Amino acid sequence: MTAVVELAGVSKWFGDTVALSDVSFALGAGVTGLLGHNGAGKSTALSLLAGFSRPSQGSVRVLGVDPHTDAGVNRGLGVVSDGEGTWAHASARSQVEFLARQRGVRDPRGAAANALARVGLAEAADRRVGGYSKGMRQRVKLAQALVHDPQVLLLDEPLNGLDPAQRRADVDLVAALGAEGRTVLVSSHVLAEVERMAGRVLVVVNGRLVAEGEPAGIRDLLVDRPRTLRLEGTRVAELAGLLLAEGLVVAVRSDPDGRGVVVETPRAVGLADAVPVLAQRAGATLRRVEPVGEDLESTFAHLVRAARGAGR
Amino acid sequence: MGTTLFGFSLRGILFRGRTAAFAALPLLVAVVAVVVIAVTSVAGRYGVQTTLTANLLTGLVVPIVALVLGIGAFGDERDSRTLPLLRGVARPRWHLVVARFAAAWVSTFVVVLPASLACMAVGISINLPAADVVGGILLATALTSAAYTGLFVLLSLLTRRGLLAGLAYVVLWETFLAGLAPALRGLSIGSYGRRVATLAIPGDVPVGTVATTGVVTSAVVLAGIAVGSVVLSSIRLQRMDVG
């Protein structure tokens, strides 16, 4: 793989706060997802790659140059940054055309029209962006990033503020951009969305790169781990007994709200495989199986522990 | 022009509600001038011409308008988080600074034009040489605007509280502290501006408010402040983190 985008030993701190710690990765063509909870360091990594800020330590290269000092990189780089990022006083067409011209596009007017059509804003293009909905402004940002047909795209939470139909359309668009041979790095905190766009995922937790690989592998890593689950239905106590006997759970207790039983399992995937067979043997009918006391933070905390265990 | 760096910047500055609001200040000076011409004798207008040109135009209207528009050149981009987008163009960063400075400068000059024209009208009405009055006021306005605008553009890149810092500078330093001693006047943009404006004023303005340098030197100092500010702003924009 030829590295088009590269972070080497990069750390970034703001006063006493470490936003990124010794992060290294290289990207070639295709879509890569940057997964992490809010505040994990995703936006900081994208900001460094976009040249918006300098690393406190380490080096950043995009298209072979330092994006912070070399403005020429913007001819081949498109960025959707987190936050507002549109000029409210201007129409979508004028600002996209302005950026096309300033990035050296030969036919800025035509390029702006194409980019706006590609994101579904052709009809509203001549209205002031200040009057747009959040979803429409998000699409203007995408058109700004695409207008000069860049080789590299950095997209920071590009699906924020979009309705479900728009999200689906933009997921397809990002996947298509990768299929065209561009290098696309797209951040999100939703694995399911990243899976649909990206062939590779980087997971950032508390400023550290803790996992990378194909989406399926990352999903296994996130799912197949110690979990606490509530089993609801008939004869679930008998089912829990069988699970305990098989060594698939390590603890069983009654749900305090009287909704079935709560079990603790060291490996969720093994439990999921065994439950249908054992439920049949116990004569149990399951109405619901759901995790207890989980949030994204705890999921990523598990990844941090796993990464430490693996010596990263 | 709308998609050139200068044109896009100019539109962004001129079509803001804040710009229209501050355009009222020079219009107020124009109204005062009209009233003065209407109700005052020619002899009585001498003092008024000095007050209007030296104190109101170069001492108040130009710095306040330049403050609002100069700080807005990059300050508004920082507030609306579009500065990364602006810096994401494939042009040297000094091009951005020059375009933004030029747009803010031209906007300031245009917005204060009613006040400049009013001062010219009063000057001509007291039979001063028209060429001196028009030339002096245009030169003083242009150069003072350039120096203030450049300084405030730089300030907008140095701090997020540029408007507050700039206001404190104008109110405390330019209108009060710098007039306390001749040495301090050398550090006042307004004092150089008033020196250039003496071209259009009968006699001299009060010595405590004018730079001790000659008109030409004062003009060079004002231009130098503008150029120096643009250079420093370019270095700042090149080095600063914007996202």
Coordinates of C-alpha atoms in Angstrom, one line a residue:
Chain A
M1 CA 0.0 0.0 0.0
T2 CA 1.3 3.4 -0.9
A3 CA 0.8 5.7 2.0
V4 CA -1.1 8.8 0.9
V5 CA -1.9 9.9 4.5
E6 CA 0.5 9.2 7.3
L7 CA 0.7 10.0 11.0
A8 CA 4.0 8.9 12.6
G9 CA 4.4 8.9 16.4
V10 CA 2.0 11.9 16.7
S11 CA 1.1 13.4 20.0
K12 CA -0.9 16.5 20.6
W13 CA -1.5 18.2 23.9
F14 CA -3.3 21.3 24.9
G15 CA -1.8 22.5 28.2
D16 CA -2.1 19.6 30.6
T17 CA -4.6 17.7 28.4
V18 CA -3.3 15.0 26.1
A19 CA -5.6 14.8 23.1
L20 CA -3.5 12.3 21.1
S21 CA -0.7 10.1 22.4
D22 CA 1.9 8.5 20.1
V23 CA -0.5 7.7 17.3
S24 CA 0.8 6.2 14.1
F25 CA -1.0 4.9 11.0
A26 CA -0.8 5.1 7.3
L27 CA -3.6 5.1 4.7
G28 CA -3.8 4.2 1.1
A29 CA -6.8 4.2 -1.3
G30 CA -10.2 3.3 0.0
V31 CA -12.4 4.3 3.0
T32 CA -11.1 4.0 6.5
G33 CA -13.3 4.6 9.5
L34 CA -12.0 6.4 12.5
L35 CA -14.1 5.1 15.4
G36 CA -14.2 6.5 19.0
H37 CA -16.4 8.0 21.6
N38 CA -16.8 11.8 21.9
G39 CA -13.6 13.3 23.1
A40 CA -11.5 10.3 22.1
G41 CA -9.2 12.3 19.8
K42 CA -10.9 11.7 16.4
S43 CA -11.3 15.4 15.6
T44 CA -7.8 16.2 16.8
A45 CA -6.4 13.5 14.4
L46 CA -8.4 14.9 11.5
S47 CA -7.4 18.4 12.4
L48 CA -3.8 17.5 12.3
L49 CA -4.2 15.7 8.9
A50 CA -6.0 18.7 7.5
G51 CA -3.2 21.0 8.5
F52 CA -5.4 23.0 10.8
S53 CA -3.0 22.4 13.7
R54 CA 0.5 21.2 14.3
P55 CA 1.5 18.1 16.3
S56 CA 3.2 18.6 19.6
Q57 CA 5.4 15.7 18.7
G58 CA 5.7 13.4 15.7
S59 CA 5.1 14.1 12.0
V60 CA 2.1 14.3 9.7
R61 CA 2.3 13.9 5.9
V62 CA -0.5 14.2 3.4
L63 CA 0.2 13.6 -0.3
G64 CA 3.9 13.7 0.6
V65 CA 3.9 17.1 2.3
D66 CA 3.3 18.7 5.7
P67 CA -0.3 19.9 5.5
H68 CA 0.2 22.6 8.1
T69 CA 2.9 24.5 6.2
D70 CA 2.2 23.6 2.6
A71 CA -1.0 25.3 1.4
G72 CA -0.6 23.6 -2.0
V73 CA -1.8 20.3 -0.4
N74 CA -5.3 21.8 -0.5
R75 CA -5.5 21.1 -4.2
G76 CA -5.7 17.4 -3.5
L77 CA -7.3 17.5 -0.1
G78 CA -11.0 17.9 0.9
V79 CA -12.1 18.3 4.4
V80 CA -15.4 18.2 6.2
S81 CA -14.6 19.5 9.7
D82 CA -16.7 19.2 12.8
G83 CA -18.8 22.2 13.7
E84 CA -20.4 24.9 11.5
G85 CA -18.0 25.4 8.6
T86 CA -20.2 27.3 6.2
W87 CA -20.5 31.0 5.3
A88 CA -24.0 32.0 6.4
H89 CA -24.0 35.2 4.3
A90 CA -23.3 33.5 1.0
S91 CA -25.3 31.1 -1.2
A92 CA -24.2 27.5 -1.4
R93 CA -23.2 28.0 -5.0
S94 CA -21.1 31.1 -4.4
Q95 CA -19.1 29.6 -1.6
V96 CA -18.5 26.2 -3.3
E97 CA -17.5 28.1 -6.5
F98 CA -15.2 30.4 -4.4
L99 CA -13.5 27.4 -2.9
A100 CA -13.2 25.7 -6.3
R101 CA -11.5 28.8 -7.8
Q102 CA -9.2 29.1 -4.8
R103 CA -8.1 25.5 -5.1
G104 CA -7.1 25.9 -8.7
V105 CA -10.1 24.3 -10.5
R106 CA -10.2 25.3 -14.2
D107 CA -14.0 25.5 -14.4
P108 CA -15.1 26.5 -10.9
R109 CA -18.7 27.2 -12.0
G110 CA -19.1 23.8 -13.6
A111 CA -17.3 22.1 -10.7
A112 CA -19.6 23.8 -8.1
A113 CA -22.7 22.8 -10.0
N114 CA -21.5 19.2 -10.2
A115 CA -20.6 19.0 -6.5
L116 CA -23.9 20.5 -5.4
A117 CA -25.8 18.1 -7.6
R118 CA -23.8 15.2 -6.2
V119 CA -24.9 16.1 -2.6
G120 CA -28.5 16.8 -3.7
L121 CA -28.5 20.6 -3.3
A122 CA -28.8 21.6 -7.0
E123 CA -32.2 23.2 -6.5
A124 CA -31.4 25.1 -3.3
A125 CA -28.0 26.2 -4.4
D126 CA -28.7 29.8 -4.8
R127 CA -30.3 30.4 -1.4
R128 CA -28.3 31.9 1.4
V129 CA -26.8 29.1 3.6
G130 CA -27.9 31.0 6.7
G131 CA -31.4 29.9 6.0
Y132 CA -30.6 26.2 5.5
S133 CA -31.4 23.4 7.9
K134 CA -28.6 21.7 9.7
G135 CA -28.7 18.7 7.3
M136 CA -28.5 21.0 4.3
R137 CA -25.5 22.8 5.8
Q138 CA -23.8 19.5 6.4
R139 CA -24.3 18.8 2.7
V140 CA -22.8 22.1 1.7
K141 CA -19.7 21.1 3.7
L142 CA -19.6 17.9 1.7
A143 CA -19.9 19.8 -1.6
Q144 CA -17.1 22.2 -0.4
A145 CA -14.9 19.2 0.2
L146 CA -15.7 17.5 -3.1
V147 CA -15.7 20.4 -5.5
H148 CA -12.1 20.2 -6.5
D149 CA -12.2 16.4 -7.0
P150 CA -9.6 15.7 -4.3
Q151 CA -7.5 12.6 -3.9
V152 CA -7.8 12.7 -0.1
L153 CA -11.0 13.3 1.9
L154 CA -11.1 13.8 5.6
L155 CA -14.6 13.7 6.9
D156 CA -15.3 14.5 10.6
E157 CA -18.7 13.0 11.6
P158 CA -20.2 13.9 8.1
L159 CA -23.5 12.2 9.0
N160 CA -24.3 14.5 12.0
G161 CA -27.5 16.3 11.6
L162 CA -28.8 14.3 8.7
D163 CA -32.2 12.5 8.7
P164 CA -32.2 8.7 8.1
A165 CA -32.7 9.0 4.3
Q166 CA -29.9 11.5 4.0
R167 CA -27.7 9.3 6.2
R168 CA -28.2 6.3 3.9
A169 CA -27.5 8.5 0.8
D170 CA -24.3 9.9 2.3
V171 CA -23.1 6.5 3.5
D172 CA -23.5 5.3 -0.1
L173 CA -21.7 8.5 -1.3
V174 CA -18.7 8.0 1.0
A175 CA -18.5 4.3 0.0
A176 CA -18.6 5.3 -3.7
L177 CA -15.8 7.9 -3.2
G178 CA -13.6 5.2 -1.8
A179 CA -14.5 2.9 -4.6
E180 CA -13.3 5.6 -7.0
G181 CA -9.8 5.2 -5.6
R182 CA -9.7 8.1 -3.3
T183 CA -8.2 8.0 0.2
V184 CA -11.1 8.7 2.6
L185 CA -10.8 8.9 6.4
V186 CA -14.3 9.2 8.0
S187 CA -14.8 9.6 11.7
S188 CA -17.9 8.4 13.6
H189 CA -18.8 7.0 17.0
V190 CA -21.3 4.5 15.4
L191 CA -19.7 1.2 14.4
A192 CA -22.7 0.2 12.3
E193 CA -22.3 3.3 10.1
V194 CA -18.6 2.9 9.7
E195 CA -19.1 -0.8 8.8
R196 CA -21.2 0.2 5.8
M197 CA -18.7 2.7 4.5
A198 CA -15.2 1.5 5.4
G199 CA -13.1 -1.5 4.6
R200 CA -10.8 -0.7 7.5
V201 CA -11.4 0.7 10.9
L202 CA -9.1 2.5 13.3
V203 CA -10.3 2.7 16.9
V204 CA -9.2 5.6 19.1
V205 CA -9.8 5.7 22.8
N206 CA -8.6 8.5 25.1
G207 CA -6.1 9.7 22.5
R208 CA -4.6 6.3 21.8
L209 CA -5.0 4.1 18.8
V210 CA -6.2 0.9 20.4
A211 CA -7.3 -1.3 17.5
E212 CA -7.3 -1.4 13.8
G213 CA -8.5 -3.9 11.2
E214 CA -11.5 -4.9 9.2
P215 CA -14.9 -3.9 10.5
A216 CA -15.9 -7.5 11.2
G217 CA -12.8 -8.1 13.4
I218 CA -13.4 -4.8 15.2
R219 CA -17.1 -5.8 15.8
D220 CA -15.9 -9.2 17.3
L221 CA -13.5 -7.3 19.5
L222 CA -16.3 -5.1 20.7
V223 CA -18.9 -7.8 21.1
D224 CA -16.9 -10.9 22.3
R225 CA -16.0 -9.7 25.7
P226 CA -17.2 -9.9 29.3
R227 CA -20.8 -8.7 29.4
T228 CA -23.7 -8.6 31.8
L229 CA -27.0 -9.7 30.2
R230 CA -30.6 -9.8 31.3
L231 CA -32.7 -12.8 30.1
E232 CA -36.4 -12.3 30.0
G233 CA -39.1 -15.0 29.3
T234 CA -40.4 -18.2 30.8
R235 CA -38.1 -20.8 32.6
V236 CA -35.1 -18.5 32.2
A237 CA -33.9 -19.6 35.7
E238 CA -33.6 -23.1 34.3
L239 CA -31.8 -21.8 31.2
A240 CA -29.4 -19.8 33.5
G241 CA -28.7 -23.0 35.4
L242 CA -27.7 -24.8 32.2
L243 CA -25.5 -21.9 31.1
L244 CA -23.8 -22.0 34.5
A245 CA -23.3 -25.7 34.3
E246 CA -21.8 -25.4 30.8
G247 CA -19.4 -22.7 32.1
L248 CA -20.8 -20.1 29.7
V249 CA -21.7 -17.8 32.5
V250 CA -19.9 -17.1 35.8
A251 CA -22.7 -15.6 37.8
V252 CA -26.4 -15.7 37.9
R253 CA -28.8 -13.5 39.9
S254 CA -32.4 -12.5 39.9
D255 CA -33.2 -9.2 38.2
P256 CA -33.9 -6.6 41.0
D257 CA -37.0 -5.4 39.0
G258 CA -38.3 -8.9 38.7
R259 CA -37.7 -9.0 34.9
G260 CA -36.1 -12.5 34.5
V261 CA -32.5 -13.2 35.5
V262 CA -29.2 -11.4 35.1
V263 CA -26.1 -13.4 34.0
E264 CA -22.4 -12.5 33.7
T265 CA -20.5 -14.1 30.8
P266 CA -16.8 -13.8 30.0
R267 CA -17.4 -14.4 26.3
A268 CA -20.6 -13.0 24.7
V269 CA -20.2 -14.7 21.3
G270 CA -20.0 -18.2 22.9
L271 CA -23.0 -17.5 24.9
A272 CA -25.0 -16.3 21.9
D273 CA -24.1 -19.5 20.0
A274 CA -25.2 -21.8 22.9
V275 CA -28.4 -20.0 24.1
P276 CA -30.8 -21.4 21.4
V277 CA -29.8 -25.0 22.0
L278 CA -29.8 -24.7 25.8
A279 CA -33.1 -22.8 25.8
Q280 CA -34.7 -25.6 23.9
R281 CA -33.3 -28.1 26.4
A282 CA -34.5 -26.1 29.4
G283 CA -38.0 -25.6 27.8
A284 CA -37.4 -21.8 28.0
T285 CA -39.0 -19.2 25.8
L286 CA -37.0 -16.0 25.6
R287 CA -38.8 -12.7 25.1
R288 CA -35.7 -10.5 25.4
V289 CA -31.9 -10.7 25.8
E290 CA -30.4 -7.3 26.5
P291 CA -27.1 -5.9 27.9
V292 CA -27.2 -4.3 31.4
G293 CA -25.3 -1.2 32.5
E294 CA -23.5 -0.8 29.1
D295 CA -22.6 2.4 27.3
L296 CA -20.1 3.3 24.6
E297 CA -17.6 4.4 27.3
S298 CA -17.5 1.0 28.9
T299 CA -17.1 -0.7 25.5
F300 CA -14.1 1.4 24.7
A301 CA -12.7 1.0 28.2
H302 CA -12.7 -2.7 27.4
L303 CA -10.7 -2.0 24.3
V304 CA -8.2 0.0 26.2
R305 CA -7.7 -3.0 28.7
A306 CA -7.4 -5.3 25.7
A307 CA -4.8 -3.1 24.1
R308 CA -2.8 -2.9 27.3
G309 CA -3.0 -6.7 27.6
A310 CA -1.7 -7.0 24.0
G311 CA 1.2 -4.7 24.9
R312 CA 0.2 -1.7 22.8
Chain B
M1 CA -15.4 39.2 -8.5
G2 CA -17.5 37.3 -6.0
T3 CA -15.3 34.3 -6.0
T4 CA -11.9 36.1 -5.8
L5 CA -10.3 36.3 -2.4
F6 CA -10.9 40.0 -2.3
G7 CA -14.4 40.0 -3.7
F8 CA -15.6 37.2 -1.4
S9 CA -14.0 39.0 1.6
L10 CA -15.5 42.3 0.7
R11 CA -19.0 40.8 0.4
G12 CA -18.6 39.1 3.7
I13 CA -17.7 42.4 5.4
L14 CA -20.1 44.8 3.6
F15 CA -23.2 42.7 3.8
R16 CA -23.2 42.2 7.5
G17 CA -25.8 43.9 9.7
R18 CA -23.0 45.2 12.0
T19 CA -21.5 47.1 9.2
A20 CA -24.8 48.8 8.4
A21 CA -25.2 49.7 12.1
F22 CA -21.8 51.3 12.3
A23 CA -22.4 53.2 9.1
A24 CA -24.7 55.4 11.2
L25 CA -21.7 57.0 13.0
P26 CA -20.2 58.7 9.9
L27 CA -23.7 59.7 8.8
L28 CA -24.1 61.4 12.2
V29 CA -21.0 63.5 11.5
A30 CA -22.4 64.4 8.1
V31 CA -25.6 65.6 9.7
V32 CA -23.7 67.7 12.2
A33 CA -21.7 69.2 9.3
V34 CA -24.8 70.1 7.4
V35 CA -26.3 71.8 10.5
V36 CA -23.1 73.7 11.1
I37 CA -22.9 75.0 7.6
A38 CA -26.6 76.0 7.8
V39 CA -26.5 77.8 11.1
T40 CA -23.0 79.0 11.7
S41 CA -21.1 81.9 10.2
V42 CA -18.0 81.3 8.1
A43 CA -15.7 82.5 10.9
G44 CA -17.4 80.2 13.4
R45 CA -16.8 77.2 11.2
Y46 CA -13.0 77.4 11.5
G47 CA -13.1 75.7 14.9
V48 CA -15.7 73.3 13.9
Q49 CA -13.7 72.2 10.9
T50 CA -10.8 71.4 13.2
T51 CA -13.1 69.5 15.6
L52 CA -14.8 67.6 12.9
T53 CA -11.7 66.5 11.0
A54 CA -9.1 66.0 13.7
N55 CA -11.3 64.9 16.6
L56 CA -14.3 63.2 15.1
L57 CA -13.1 61.9 11.8
T58 CA -9.6 60.7 12.4
G59 CA -9.9 60.5 16.2
L60 CA -13.2 58.7 16.6
V61 CA -15.1 57.6 13.4
V62 CA -12.1 56.0 11.6
P63 CA -10.8 54.0 14.5
I64 CA -14.2 52.8 15.6
V65 CA -15.2 51.7 12.1
A66 CA -11.8 50.2 11.4
L67 CA -12.0 48.4 14.7
V68 CA -15.3 46.7 13.9
L69 CA -14.5 45.9 10.3
G70 CA -10.8 45.0 10.9
I71 CA -11.5 42.7 13.7
G72 CA -14.3 41.1 11.7
A73 CA -11.9 40.3 8.8
F74 CA -10.7 37.2 10.7
G75 CA -12.6 37.4 14.0
D76 CA -15.9 36.5 12.4
E77 CA -14.3 33.5 10.7
R78 CA -13.0 32.4 14.0
D79 CA -16.4 32.9 15.7
S80 CA -18.2 31.0 12.9
R81 CA -15.5 28.3 12.7
T82 CA -14.9 29.0 9.0
L83 CA -11.3 30.0 9.5
P84 CA -10.1 26.4 8.8
L85 CA -12.2 26.5 5.6
L86 CA -10.6 29.8 4.6
R87 CA -7.2 28.6 5.3
G88 CA -7.9 25.4 3.3
V89 CA -7.5 27.2 0.0
A90 CA -4.5 26.4 -2.2
R91 CA -3.0 29.9 -1.9
P92 CA -0.1 31.2 0.2
R93 CA -1.4 32.5 3.6
W94 CA -0.2 36.0 3.0
H95 CA -2.6 36.2 0.0
L96 CA -5.5 35.6 2.5
V97 CA -4.2 38.3 4.8
V98 CA -3.7 40.8 2.0
A99 CA -7.2 40.1 0.6
R100 CA -8.9 40.4 4.0
F101 CA -6.9 43.5 5.0
A102 CA -7.7 45.1 1.6
A103 CA -11.4 44.3 1.9
A104 CA -11.6 45.6 5.5
W105 CA -9.6 48.8 4.5
V106 CA -11.8 49.5 1.5
S107 CA -14.9 48.8 3.5
T108 CA -13.8 51.2 6.3
F109 CA -13.0 53.9 3.7
V110 CA -16.4 53.5 2.1
V111 CA -18.3 53.5 5.4
V112 CA -16.6 56.6 6.7
L113 CA -16.9 58.4 3.4
P114 CA -20.0 60.4 4.4
A115 CA -18.0 61.8 7.4
S116 CA -15.0 62.6 5.1
L117 CA -17.3 64.3 2.6
A118 CA -18.9 66.4 5.4
C119 CA -15.4 67.5 6.6
M120 CA -14.5 68.5 3.0
A121 CA -17.8 70.4 2.7
V122 CA -17.1 72.4 5.8
G123 CA -13.5 73.1 4.8
I124 CA -14.5 74.3 1.3
S125 CA -17.3 76.4 2.9
I126 CA -14.7 78.4 4.8
N127 CA -12.8 79.1 1.6
L128 CA -9.8 76.9 2.2
P129 CA -8.1 75.7 -1.0
A130 CA -10.4 72.9 -2.3
A131 CA -7.4 70.7 -3.5
D132 CA -5.8 70.9 0.0
V133 CA -9.0 70.1 1.8
V134 CA -10.0 67.2 -0.5
G135 CA -6.5 65.8 -0.8
G136 CA -5.7 66.2 2.9
I137 CA -8.9 64.6 4.1
L138 CA -8.7 61.7 1.6
L139 CA -5.1 61.1 2.4
A140 CA -5.6 61.3 6.2
T141 CA -8.7 59.0 6.0
A142 CA -7.0 56.5 3.7
L143 CA -3.8 56.2 5.7
T144 CA -5.3 56.3 9.1
S145 CA -7.9 53.7 8.0
A146 CA -5.1 51.5 6.7
A147 CA -3.0 51.7 9.9
Y148 CA -5.9 51.0 12.2
T149 CA -7.4 48.3 9.9
G150 CA -4.0 46.5 9.7
L151 CA -3.6 46.7 13.5
F152 CA -7.0 45.3 14.1
V153 CA -6.7 42.5 11.5
L154 CA -3.5 41.5 13.4
L155 CA -5.4 41.7 16.7
S156 CA -8.1 39.4 15.4
L157 CA -5.5 36.7 14.7
L158 CA -3.8 37.2 18.1
T159 CA -6.8 36.9 20.4
R160 CA -10.4 35.8 20.3
R161 CA -11.3 38.9 22.3
G162 CA -10.0 41.3 19.7
L163 CA -13.0 43.6 19.7
L164 CA -12.7 44.1 23.5
A165 CA -8.9 44.6 23.3
G166 CA -9.3 46.9 20.4
L167 CA -11.9 49.0 22.0
A168 CA -9.8 49.4 25.1
Y169 CA -6.9 50.4 22.9
V170 CA -9.0 53.1 21.1
V171 CA -10.7 54.4 24.2
L172 CA -7.9 54.3 26.7
W173 CA -4.8 54.7 24.6
E174 CA -5.7 56.7 21.6
T175 CA -8.2 59.1 23.2
F176 CA -6.6 59.5 26.6
L177 CA -3.2 58.2 27.5
A178 CA -1.3 59.0 24.3
G179 CA -2.2 62.7 24.7
L180 CA -0.5 62.9 28.1
A181 CA 3.1 63.3 26.8
P182 CA 4.9 64.0 23.5
A183 CA 6.8 60.7 23.8
L184 CA 3.6 58.8 24.0
R185 CA 2.1 60.5 21.0
G186 CA 4.8 58.7 18.9
L187 CA 2.9 55.5 19.7
S188 CA -0.5 56.8 18.7
I189 CA -1.9 56.1 15.2
G190 CA -4.4 58.9 15.7
S191 CA -1.7 61.5 16.3
Y192 CA -0.1 60.7 12.9
G193 CA -3.5 60.7 11.3
R194 CA -4.2 64.1 12.7
R195 CA -0.8 65.4 11.5
V196 CA -1.7 64.4 7.9
A197 CA -5.2 65.9 8.4
T198 CA -3.6 69.3 9.1
L199 CA -3.3 69.6 5.4
A200 CA -7.1 70.3 5.4
I201 CA -7.3 72.3 8.6
P202 CA -6.9 76.0 9.0
G203 CA -3.9 76.7 11.3
D204 CA -3.0 73.8 13.5
V205 CA -4.9 71.4 15.8
P206 CA -4.1 71.5 19.6
V207 CA -0.5 70.4 20.0
G208 CA -1.2 67.7 22.5
T209 CA -3.0 65.6 20.0
V210 CA -0.7 65.7 17.0
A211 CA 2.4 63.8 16.2
T212 CA 5.6 65.9 16.4
T213 CA 6.7 64.6 13.0
G214 CA 6.1 66.3 9.7
V215 CA 3.2 65.4 7.3
V216 CA 5.3 63.2 5.0
T217 CA 7.0 61.3 7.9
S218 CA 3.6 60.8 9.5
A219 CA 2.2 59.4 6.2
V220 CA 5.1 57.0 6.0
V221 CA 4.7 55.9 9.6
L222 CA 1.0 55.2 9.0
A223 CA 1.7 53.2 5.8
G224 CA 4.5 51.4 7.7
I225 CA 2.1 50.4 10.5
A226 CA -0.3 49.0 7.9
V227 CA 2.4 47.0 6.0
G228 CA 4.0 45.8 9.2
S229 CA 0.7 44.6 10.5
V230 CA 0.0 42.7 7.3
V231 CA 3.4 41.0 7.4
L232 CA 2.9 40.0 11.1
S233 CA -0.6 38.8 10.4
S234 CA 0.7 36.6 7.6
I235 CA 3.3 35.1 9.8
R236 CA 0.7 34.6 12.5
L237 CA -1.8 32.9 10.1
Q238 CA 0.9 30.6 8.8
R239 CA 1.9 29.4 12.2
M240 CA -1.4 29.4 14.2
D241 CA -3.6 26.4 14.9
V242 CA -7.0 27.1 13.4
G243 CA -8.9 23.9 14.3

